[in-house]
CSV table of C-alpha atoms and ligand atoms in Angstrom, one decimal:
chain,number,residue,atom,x,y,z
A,914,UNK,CA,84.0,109.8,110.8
A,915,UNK,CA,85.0,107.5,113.3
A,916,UNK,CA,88.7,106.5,115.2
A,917,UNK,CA,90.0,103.5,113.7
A,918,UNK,CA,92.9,101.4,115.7
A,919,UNK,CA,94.3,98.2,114.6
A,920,UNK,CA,97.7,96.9,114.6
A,921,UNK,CA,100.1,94.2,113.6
A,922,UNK,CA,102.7,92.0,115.4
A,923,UNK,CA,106.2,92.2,113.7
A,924,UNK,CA,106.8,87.9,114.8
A,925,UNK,CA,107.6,87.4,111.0
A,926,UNK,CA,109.7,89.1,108.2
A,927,UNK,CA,106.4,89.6,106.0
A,928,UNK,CA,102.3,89.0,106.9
A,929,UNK,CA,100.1,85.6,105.8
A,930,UNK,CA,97.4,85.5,103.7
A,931,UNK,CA,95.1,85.3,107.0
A,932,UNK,CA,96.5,88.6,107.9
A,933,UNK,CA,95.4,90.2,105.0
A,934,UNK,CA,92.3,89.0,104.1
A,935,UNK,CA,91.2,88.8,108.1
A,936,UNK,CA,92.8,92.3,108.9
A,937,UNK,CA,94.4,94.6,106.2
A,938,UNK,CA,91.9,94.6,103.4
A,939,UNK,CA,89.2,96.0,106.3
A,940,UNK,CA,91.8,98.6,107.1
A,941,UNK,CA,92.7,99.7,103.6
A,942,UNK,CA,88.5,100.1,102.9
A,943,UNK,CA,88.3,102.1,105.9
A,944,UNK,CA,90.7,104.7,105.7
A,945,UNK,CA,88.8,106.3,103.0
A,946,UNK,CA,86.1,107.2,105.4
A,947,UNK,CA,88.0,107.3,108.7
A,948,UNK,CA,90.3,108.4,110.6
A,949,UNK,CA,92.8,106.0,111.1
A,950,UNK,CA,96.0,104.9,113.2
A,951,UNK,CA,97.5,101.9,111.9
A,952,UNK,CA,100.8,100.6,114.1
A,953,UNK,CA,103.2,97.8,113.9
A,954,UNK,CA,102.8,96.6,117.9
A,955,UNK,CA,106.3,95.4,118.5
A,956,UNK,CA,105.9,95.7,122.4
A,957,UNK,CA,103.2,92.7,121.9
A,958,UNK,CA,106.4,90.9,120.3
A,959,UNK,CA,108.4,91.0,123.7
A,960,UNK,CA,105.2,88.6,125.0
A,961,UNK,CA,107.1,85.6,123.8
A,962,UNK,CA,110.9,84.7,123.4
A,963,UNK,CA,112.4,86.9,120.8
A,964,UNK,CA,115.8,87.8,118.9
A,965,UNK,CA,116.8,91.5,119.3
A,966,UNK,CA,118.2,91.7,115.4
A,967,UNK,CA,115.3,89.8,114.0
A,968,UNK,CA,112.5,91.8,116.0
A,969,UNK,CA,114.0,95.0,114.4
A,970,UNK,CA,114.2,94.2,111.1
A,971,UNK,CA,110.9,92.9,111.1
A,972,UNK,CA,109.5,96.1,112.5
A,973,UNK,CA,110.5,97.4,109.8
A,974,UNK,CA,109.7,95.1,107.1
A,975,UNK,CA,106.3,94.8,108.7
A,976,UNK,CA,105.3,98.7,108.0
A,977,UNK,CA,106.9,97.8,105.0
A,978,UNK,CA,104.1,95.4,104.3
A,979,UNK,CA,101.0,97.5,105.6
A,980,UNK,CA,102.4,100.6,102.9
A,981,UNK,CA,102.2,97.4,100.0
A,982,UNK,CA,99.2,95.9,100.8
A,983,UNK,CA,97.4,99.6,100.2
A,984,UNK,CA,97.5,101.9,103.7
A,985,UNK,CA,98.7,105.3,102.8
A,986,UNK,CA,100.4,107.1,105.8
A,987,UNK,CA,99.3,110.6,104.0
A,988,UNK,CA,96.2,109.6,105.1
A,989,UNK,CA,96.4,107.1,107.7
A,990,UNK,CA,98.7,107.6,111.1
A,991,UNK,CA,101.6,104.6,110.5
A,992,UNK,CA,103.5,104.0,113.3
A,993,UNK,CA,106.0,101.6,115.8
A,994,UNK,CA,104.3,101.1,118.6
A,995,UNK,CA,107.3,101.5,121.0
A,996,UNK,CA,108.3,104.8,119.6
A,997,UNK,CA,104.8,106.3,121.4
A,998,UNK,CA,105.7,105.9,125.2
A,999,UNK,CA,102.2,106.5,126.4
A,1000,UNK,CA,101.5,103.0,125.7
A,1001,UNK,CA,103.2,101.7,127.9
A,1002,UNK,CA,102.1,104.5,130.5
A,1003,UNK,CA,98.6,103.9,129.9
A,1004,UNK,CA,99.1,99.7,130.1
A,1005,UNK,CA,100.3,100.1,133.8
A,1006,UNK,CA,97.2,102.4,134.4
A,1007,UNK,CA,94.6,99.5,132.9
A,1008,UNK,CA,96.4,97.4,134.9
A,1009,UNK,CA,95.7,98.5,137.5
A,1010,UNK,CA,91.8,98.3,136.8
A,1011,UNK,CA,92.1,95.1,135.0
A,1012,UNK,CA,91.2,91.1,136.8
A,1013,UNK,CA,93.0,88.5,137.2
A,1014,UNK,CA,90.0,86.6,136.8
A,1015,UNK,CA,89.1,88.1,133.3
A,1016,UNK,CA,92.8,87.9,132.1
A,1017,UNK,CA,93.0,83.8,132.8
A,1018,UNK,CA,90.2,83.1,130.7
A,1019,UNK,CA,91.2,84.5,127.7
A,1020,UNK,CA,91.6,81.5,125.2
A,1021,UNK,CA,94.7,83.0,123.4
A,1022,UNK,CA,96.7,82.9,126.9
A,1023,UNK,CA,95.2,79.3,127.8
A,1024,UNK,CA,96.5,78.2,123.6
A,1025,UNK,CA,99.9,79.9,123.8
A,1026,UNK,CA,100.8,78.9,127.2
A,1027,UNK,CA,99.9,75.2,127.1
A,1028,UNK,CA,101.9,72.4,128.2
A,1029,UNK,CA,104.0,74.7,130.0
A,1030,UNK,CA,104.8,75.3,133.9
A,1031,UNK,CA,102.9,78.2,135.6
A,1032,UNK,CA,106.2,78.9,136.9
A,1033,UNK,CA,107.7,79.8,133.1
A,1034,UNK,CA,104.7,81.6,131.9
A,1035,UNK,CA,105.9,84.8,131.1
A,1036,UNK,CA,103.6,87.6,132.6
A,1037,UNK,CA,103.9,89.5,129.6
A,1038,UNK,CA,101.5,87.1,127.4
A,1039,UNK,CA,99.2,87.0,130.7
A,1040,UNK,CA,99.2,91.1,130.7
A,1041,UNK,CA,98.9,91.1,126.8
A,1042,UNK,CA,95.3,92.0,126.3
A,1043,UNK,CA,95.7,95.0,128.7
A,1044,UNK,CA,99.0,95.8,126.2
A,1045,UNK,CA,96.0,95.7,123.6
A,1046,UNK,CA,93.2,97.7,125.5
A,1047,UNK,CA,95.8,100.4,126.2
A,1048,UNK,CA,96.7,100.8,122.2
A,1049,UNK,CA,93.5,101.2,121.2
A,1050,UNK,CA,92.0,103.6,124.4
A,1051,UNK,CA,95.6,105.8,124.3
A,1052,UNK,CA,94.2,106.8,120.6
A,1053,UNK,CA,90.0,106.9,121.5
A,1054,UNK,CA,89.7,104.7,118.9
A,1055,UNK,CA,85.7,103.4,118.5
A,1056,UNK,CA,86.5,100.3,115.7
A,1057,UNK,CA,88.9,98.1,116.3
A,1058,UNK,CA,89.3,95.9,113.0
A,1059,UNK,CA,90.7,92.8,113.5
A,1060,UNK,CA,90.6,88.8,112.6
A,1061,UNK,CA,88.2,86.6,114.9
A,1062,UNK,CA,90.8,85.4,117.1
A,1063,UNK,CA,91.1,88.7,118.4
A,1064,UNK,CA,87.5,88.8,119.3
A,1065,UNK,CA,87.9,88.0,122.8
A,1066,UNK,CA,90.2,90.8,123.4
A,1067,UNK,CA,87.6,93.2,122.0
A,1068,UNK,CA,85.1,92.2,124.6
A,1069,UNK,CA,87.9,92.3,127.4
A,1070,UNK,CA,88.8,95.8,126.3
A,1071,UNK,CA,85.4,96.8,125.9
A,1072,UNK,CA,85.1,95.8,130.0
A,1073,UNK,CA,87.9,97.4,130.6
A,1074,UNK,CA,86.7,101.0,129.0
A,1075,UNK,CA,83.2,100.8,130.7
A,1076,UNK,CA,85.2,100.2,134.2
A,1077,UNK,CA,87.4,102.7,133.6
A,1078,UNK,CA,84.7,105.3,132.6
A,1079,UNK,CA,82.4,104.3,135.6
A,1080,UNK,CA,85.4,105.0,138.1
A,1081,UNK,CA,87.0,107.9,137.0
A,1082,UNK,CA,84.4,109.4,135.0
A,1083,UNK,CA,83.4,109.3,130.9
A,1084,UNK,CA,87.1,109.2,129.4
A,1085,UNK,CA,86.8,106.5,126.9
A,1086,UNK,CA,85.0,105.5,123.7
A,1087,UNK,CA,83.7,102.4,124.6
A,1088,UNK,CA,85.2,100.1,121.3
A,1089,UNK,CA,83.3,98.0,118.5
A,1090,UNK,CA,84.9,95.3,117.2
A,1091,UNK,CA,85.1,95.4,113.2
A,1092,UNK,CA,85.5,92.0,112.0
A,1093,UNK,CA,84.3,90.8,108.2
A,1094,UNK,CA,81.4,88.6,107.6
A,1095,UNK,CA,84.1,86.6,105.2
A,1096,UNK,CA,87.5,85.8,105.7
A,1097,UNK,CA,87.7,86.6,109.2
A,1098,UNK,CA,89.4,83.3,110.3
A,1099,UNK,CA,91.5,81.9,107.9
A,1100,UNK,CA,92.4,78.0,108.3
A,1101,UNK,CA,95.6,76.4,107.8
A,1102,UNK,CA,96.3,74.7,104.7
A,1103,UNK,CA,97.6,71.5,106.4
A,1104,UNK,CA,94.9,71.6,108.4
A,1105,UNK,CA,91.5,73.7,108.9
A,1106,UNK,CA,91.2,72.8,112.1
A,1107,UNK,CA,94.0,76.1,113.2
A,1108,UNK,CA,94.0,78.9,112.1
A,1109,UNK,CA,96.9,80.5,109.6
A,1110,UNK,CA,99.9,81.7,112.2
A,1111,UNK,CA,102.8,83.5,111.5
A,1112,UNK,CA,104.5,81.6,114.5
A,1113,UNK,CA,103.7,78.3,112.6
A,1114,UNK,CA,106.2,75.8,112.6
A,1115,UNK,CA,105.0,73.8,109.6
A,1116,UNK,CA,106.3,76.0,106.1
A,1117,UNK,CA,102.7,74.4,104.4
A,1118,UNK,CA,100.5,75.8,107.1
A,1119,UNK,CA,100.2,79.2,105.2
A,1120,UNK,CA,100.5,81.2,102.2
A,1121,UNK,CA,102.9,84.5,103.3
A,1122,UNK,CA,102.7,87.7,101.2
A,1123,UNK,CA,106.0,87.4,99.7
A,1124,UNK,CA,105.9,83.8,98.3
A,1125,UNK,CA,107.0,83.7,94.9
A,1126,UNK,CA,104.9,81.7,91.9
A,1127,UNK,CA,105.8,78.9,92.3
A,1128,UNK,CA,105.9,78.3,96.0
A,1129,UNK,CA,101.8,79.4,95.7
A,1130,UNK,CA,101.5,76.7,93.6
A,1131,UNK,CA,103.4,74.4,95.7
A,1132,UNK,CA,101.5,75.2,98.7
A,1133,UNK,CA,98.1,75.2,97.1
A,1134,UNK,CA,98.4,71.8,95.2
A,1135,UNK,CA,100.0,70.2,98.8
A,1136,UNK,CA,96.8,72.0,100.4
A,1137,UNK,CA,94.5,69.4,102.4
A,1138,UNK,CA,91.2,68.7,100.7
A,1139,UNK,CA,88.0,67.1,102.4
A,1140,UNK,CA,86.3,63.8,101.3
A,1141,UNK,CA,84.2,63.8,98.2
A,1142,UNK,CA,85.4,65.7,95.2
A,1143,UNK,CA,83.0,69.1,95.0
A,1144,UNK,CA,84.2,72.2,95.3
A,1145,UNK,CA,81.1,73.4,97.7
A,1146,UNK,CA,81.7,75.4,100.9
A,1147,UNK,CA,79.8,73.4,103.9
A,1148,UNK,CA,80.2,73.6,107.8
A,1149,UNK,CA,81.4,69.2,107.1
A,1150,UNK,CA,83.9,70.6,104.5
A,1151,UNK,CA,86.0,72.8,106.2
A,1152,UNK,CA,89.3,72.6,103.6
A,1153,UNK,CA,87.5,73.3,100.8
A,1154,UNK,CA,85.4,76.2,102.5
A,1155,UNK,CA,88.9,77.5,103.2
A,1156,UNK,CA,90.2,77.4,99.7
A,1157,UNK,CA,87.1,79.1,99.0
A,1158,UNK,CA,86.8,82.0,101.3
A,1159,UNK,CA,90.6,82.2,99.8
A,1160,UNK,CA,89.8,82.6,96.1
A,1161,UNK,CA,86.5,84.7,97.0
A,1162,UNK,CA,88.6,87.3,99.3
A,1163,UNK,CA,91.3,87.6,96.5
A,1164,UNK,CA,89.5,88.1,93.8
A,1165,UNK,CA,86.3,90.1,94.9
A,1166,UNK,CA,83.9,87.4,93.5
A,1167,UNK,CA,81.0,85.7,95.9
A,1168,UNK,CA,81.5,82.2,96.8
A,1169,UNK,CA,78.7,81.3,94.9
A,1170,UNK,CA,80.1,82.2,91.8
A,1171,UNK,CA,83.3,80.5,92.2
A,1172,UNK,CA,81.4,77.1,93.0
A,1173,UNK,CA,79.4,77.5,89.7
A,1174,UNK,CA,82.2,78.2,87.9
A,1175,UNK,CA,84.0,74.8,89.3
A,1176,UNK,CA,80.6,72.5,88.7
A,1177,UNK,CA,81.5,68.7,88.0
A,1178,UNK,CA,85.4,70.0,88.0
A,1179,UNK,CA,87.1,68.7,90.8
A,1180,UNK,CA,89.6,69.6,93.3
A,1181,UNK,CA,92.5,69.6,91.2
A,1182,UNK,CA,91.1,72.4,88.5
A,1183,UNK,CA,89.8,74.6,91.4
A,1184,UNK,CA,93.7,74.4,93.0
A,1185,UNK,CA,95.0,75.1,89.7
A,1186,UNK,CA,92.9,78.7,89.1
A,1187,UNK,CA,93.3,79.4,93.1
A,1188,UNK,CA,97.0,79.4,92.4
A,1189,UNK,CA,96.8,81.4,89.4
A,1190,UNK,CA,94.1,84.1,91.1
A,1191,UNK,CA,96.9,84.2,94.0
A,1192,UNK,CA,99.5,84.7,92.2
A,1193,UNK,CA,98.4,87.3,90.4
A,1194,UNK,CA,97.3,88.9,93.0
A,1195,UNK,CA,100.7,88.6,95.4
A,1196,UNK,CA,102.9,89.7,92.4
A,1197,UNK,CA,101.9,93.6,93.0
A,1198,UNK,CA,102.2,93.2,97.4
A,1199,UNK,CA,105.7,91.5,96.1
A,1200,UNK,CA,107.2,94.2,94.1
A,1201,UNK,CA,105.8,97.4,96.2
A,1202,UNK,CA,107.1,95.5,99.3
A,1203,UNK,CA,110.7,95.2,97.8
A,1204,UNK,CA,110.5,99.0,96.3
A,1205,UNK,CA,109.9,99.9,100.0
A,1206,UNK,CA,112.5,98.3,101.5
A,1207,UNK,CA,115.2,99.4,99.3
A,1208,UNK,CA,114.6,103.0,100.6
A,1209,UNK,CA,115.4,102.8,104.1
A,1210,UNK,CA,115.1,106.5,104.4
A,1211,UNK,CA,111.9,107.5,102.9
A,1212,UNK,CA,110.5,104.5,105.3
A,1213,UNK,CA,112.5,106.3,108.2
A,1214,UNK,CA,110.8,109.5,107.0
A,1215,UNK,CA,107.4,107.8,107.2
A,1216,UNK,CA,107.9,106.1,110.5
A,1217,UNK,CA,109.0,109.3,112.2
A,1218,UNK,CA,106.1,111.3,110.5
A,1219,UNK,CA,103.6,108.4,112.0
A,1220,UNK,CA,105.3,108.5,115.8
A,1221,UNK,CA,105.0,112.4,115.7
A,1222,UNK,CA,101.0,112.6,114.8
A,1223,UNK,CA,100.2,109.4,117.0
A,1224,UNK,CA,102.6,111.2,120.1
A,1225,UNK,CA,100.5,114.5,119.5
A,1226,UNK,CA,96.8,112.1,119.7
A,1227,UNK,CA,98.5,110.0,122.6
A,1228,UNK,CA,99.6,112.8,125.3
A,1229,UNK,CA,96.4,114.4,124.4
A,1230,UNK,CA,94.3,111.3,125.8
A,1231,UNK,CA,97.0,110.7,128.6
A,1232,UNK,CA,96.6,114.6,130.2
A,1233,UNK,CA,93.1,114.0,130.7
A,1234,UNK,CA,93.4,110.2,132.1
A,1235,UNK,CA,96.3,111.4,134.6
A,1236,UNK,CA,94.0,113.8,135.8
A,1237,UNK,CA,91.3,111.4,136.2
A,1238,UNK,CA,92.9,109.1,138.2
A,1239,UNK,CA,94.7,112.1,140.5
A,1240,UNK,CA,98.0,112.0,138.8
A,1241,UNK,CA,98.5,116.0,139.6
A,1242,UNK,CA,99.6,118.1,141.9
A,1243,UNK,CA,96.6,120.1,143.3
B,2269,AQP,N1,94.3,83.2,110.2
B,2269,AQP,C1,93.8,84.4,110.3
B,2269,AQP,N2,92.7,84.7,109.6
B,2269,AQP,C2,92.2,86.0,109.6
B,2269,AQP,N3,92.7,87.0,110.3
B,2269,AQP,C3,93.9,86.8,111.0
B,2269,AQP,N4,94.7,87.5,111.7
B,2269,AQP,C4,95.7,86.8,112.2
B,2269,AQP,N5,95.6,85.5,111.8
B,2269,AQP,C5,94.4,85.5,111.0
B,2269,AQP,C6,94.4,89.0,112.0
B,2269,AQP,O1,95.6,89.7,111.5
B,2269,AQP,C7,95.8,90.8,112.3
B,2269,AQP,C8,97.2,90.9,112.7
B,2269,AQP,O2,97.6,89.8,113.4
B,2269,AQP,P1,98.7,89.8,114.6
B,2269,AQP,O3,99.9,90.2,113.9
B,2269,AQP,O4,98.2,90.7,115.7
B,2269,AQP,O5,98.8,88.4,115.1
B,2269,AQP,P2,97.9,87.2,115.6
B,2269,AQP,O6,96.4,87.7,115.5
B,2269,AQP,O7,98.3,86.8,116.9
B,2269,AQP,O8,98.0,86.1,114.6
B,2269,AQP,P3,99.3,85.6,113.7
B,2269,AQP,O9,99.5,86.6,112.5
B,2269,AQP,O10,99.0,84.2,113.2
B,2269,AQP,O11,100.6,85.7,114.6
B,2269,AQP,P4,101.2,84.8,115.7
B,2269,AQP,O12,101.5,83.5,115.2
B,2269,AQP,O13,102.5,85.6,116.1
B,2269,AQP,O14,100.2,84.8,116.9
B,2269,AQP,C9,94.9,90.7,113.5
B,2269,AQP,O15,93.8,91.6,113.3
B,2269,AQP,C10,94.4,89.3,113.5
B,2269,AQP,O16,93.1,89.1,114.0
């Protein structure tokens, strides 16, 4: 039984598609055989410009989503982030044995800062990997699933462990990464090229878990297609590869499958029976996701439940690192 950590960034009212299939459907599988701390990071919000009333509500409405798409917080640890102060303690800590060097190269920084003035970058999306190293060391956790865009900050937290360890002694598991063979980067549907983001500015870009029936099917028939007319994955088709990893993830059949089932079909009867496979598969997230959110206190109830186990794990890891580092009195 190993430590699971993994967490989600409340920037939206509900999750995409890419969030699910990349992230959540791992975490569901693997708190059968784990144990697992699952945590809606709303301190990695603050790393770009947000609105007070809309961070909140999607705090909420994110845990919302994780309890719909399957985690169960009987037997998974569900919690806020900021409601576990040790994060933060523990982030100033890897700071402090963190590079500069190793923090400017990390892609995510270099995409999200672009075109902007040194001058304006906020330091908190610089510092946001260490945010992420702390969340996952505070808790011991040894697999970290996540989408391939975080892959980076695996291997950056991964340095930062073995640092730590070699410095102040063995404190930390020293994480794996848990990313799926399929479905672990999943395109935009205006373009393949990008990957599905919540922070998207373009409505077609992605599928999000709440979409009704017949926005799926609005987004899916608009979905960009590659040149020819097969419905083939191949590394020179990159839509249709897409749409497929889409329809394979969703309904549990291989790719293979799905290609022989569309042989000599065409684009536009593969869109059709993608929309159909997603819809009936959103329909249940929909209406457990709405259940949850009209009781605001049996959420509360949960949330609180989550902060107190996670507090108990956290100050348990943080007693041993402040002695470590000489953070006593004798
Ligand atoms: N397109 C994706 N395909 C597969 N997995 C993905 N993930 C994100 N996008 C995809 C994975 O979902 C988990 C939660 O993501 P996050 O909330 O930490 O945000 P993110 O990785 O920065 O990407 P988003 O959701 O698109 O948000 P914004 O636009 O705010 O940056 C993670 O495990 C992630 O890998």
């Amino acid at each position: 039984m190993a430590r699971v950590f993994s967490g989600v960034k409340p920037t939206a009212d509900v999750p995409h598609l890419g969030n699910y299939i990349g992230a959540f459907r791992q975490w569901v599988a693997l708190q059968d055989l784990h144990q697992c701390f699952f945590c809606v990071v709303d301190l990695h919000s603050l790393t770009v410009p947000w609105d007070p009333e809309k961070l909140s509500r999607r705090s909420r409405s994110a845990a919302a989503s994780l309890i719909a798409s399957g985690i169960d917080p009987e037997r998974s640890v569900l919690f806020l982030q900021s409601e576990v102060q040790e994060h933060t303690e523990l982030t100033w800590f890897l700071t402090c044995v963190s590079r500069m060097g190793e923090l400017s190269r990390m892609t995510q920084f270099k995409d999200k800062s672009r075109g902007t003035e040194n001058e304006s970058i906020g330091t908190g999306l610089y510092m946001y990997p260490v945010l992420m190293a702390a969340d996952v060391l505070l808790y011991r956790g040894e697999l970290v699933p996540v989408g391939d865009d975080q892959r980076q900050h695996l291997e950056l937290m991964r340095d930062i462990a073995e640092r730590f360890n070699r410095d102040f002694g063995d404190t930390f598991p020293v994480p794996d990464a848990y990313i799926p063979a399929e479905g672990a980067r999943i395109m935009g549907l205006d373009d393949p090229a990008f990957k599905m983001a919540k922070t998207t500015e373009r409505p077609n870009n992605l599928i999000w878990m709440n979409d009704p029936p017949e926005v799926v099917r609005k987004k899916i028939k608009r979905a960009v297609t590659d040149s020819g007319g097969e419905v083939l994955a191949s590394p020179d088709k990159p839509a249709i590869s897409n749409l497929l990893a889409i329809y394979s993830a969703v309904s549990g059949r291989p790719v293979a499958e799905i290609e022989g089932e569309y042989q000599g079909r065409g684009y536009g009867d593969f869109k059709k029976g993608l929309a159909e496979v997603l819809v009936d598969f959103l329909d249940p997230f929909r209406r457990r996701y709405l259940e949850i959110l009209d009781d605001p206190a049996q959420l509360d109830k949960i949330l609180d439940a989550g902060a107190a186990r996670a507090r108990e794990a956290a100050q348990e890891t943080m007693h041993i690192v402040r002695d470590r580092i000489g953070l006593r009195r004798h």
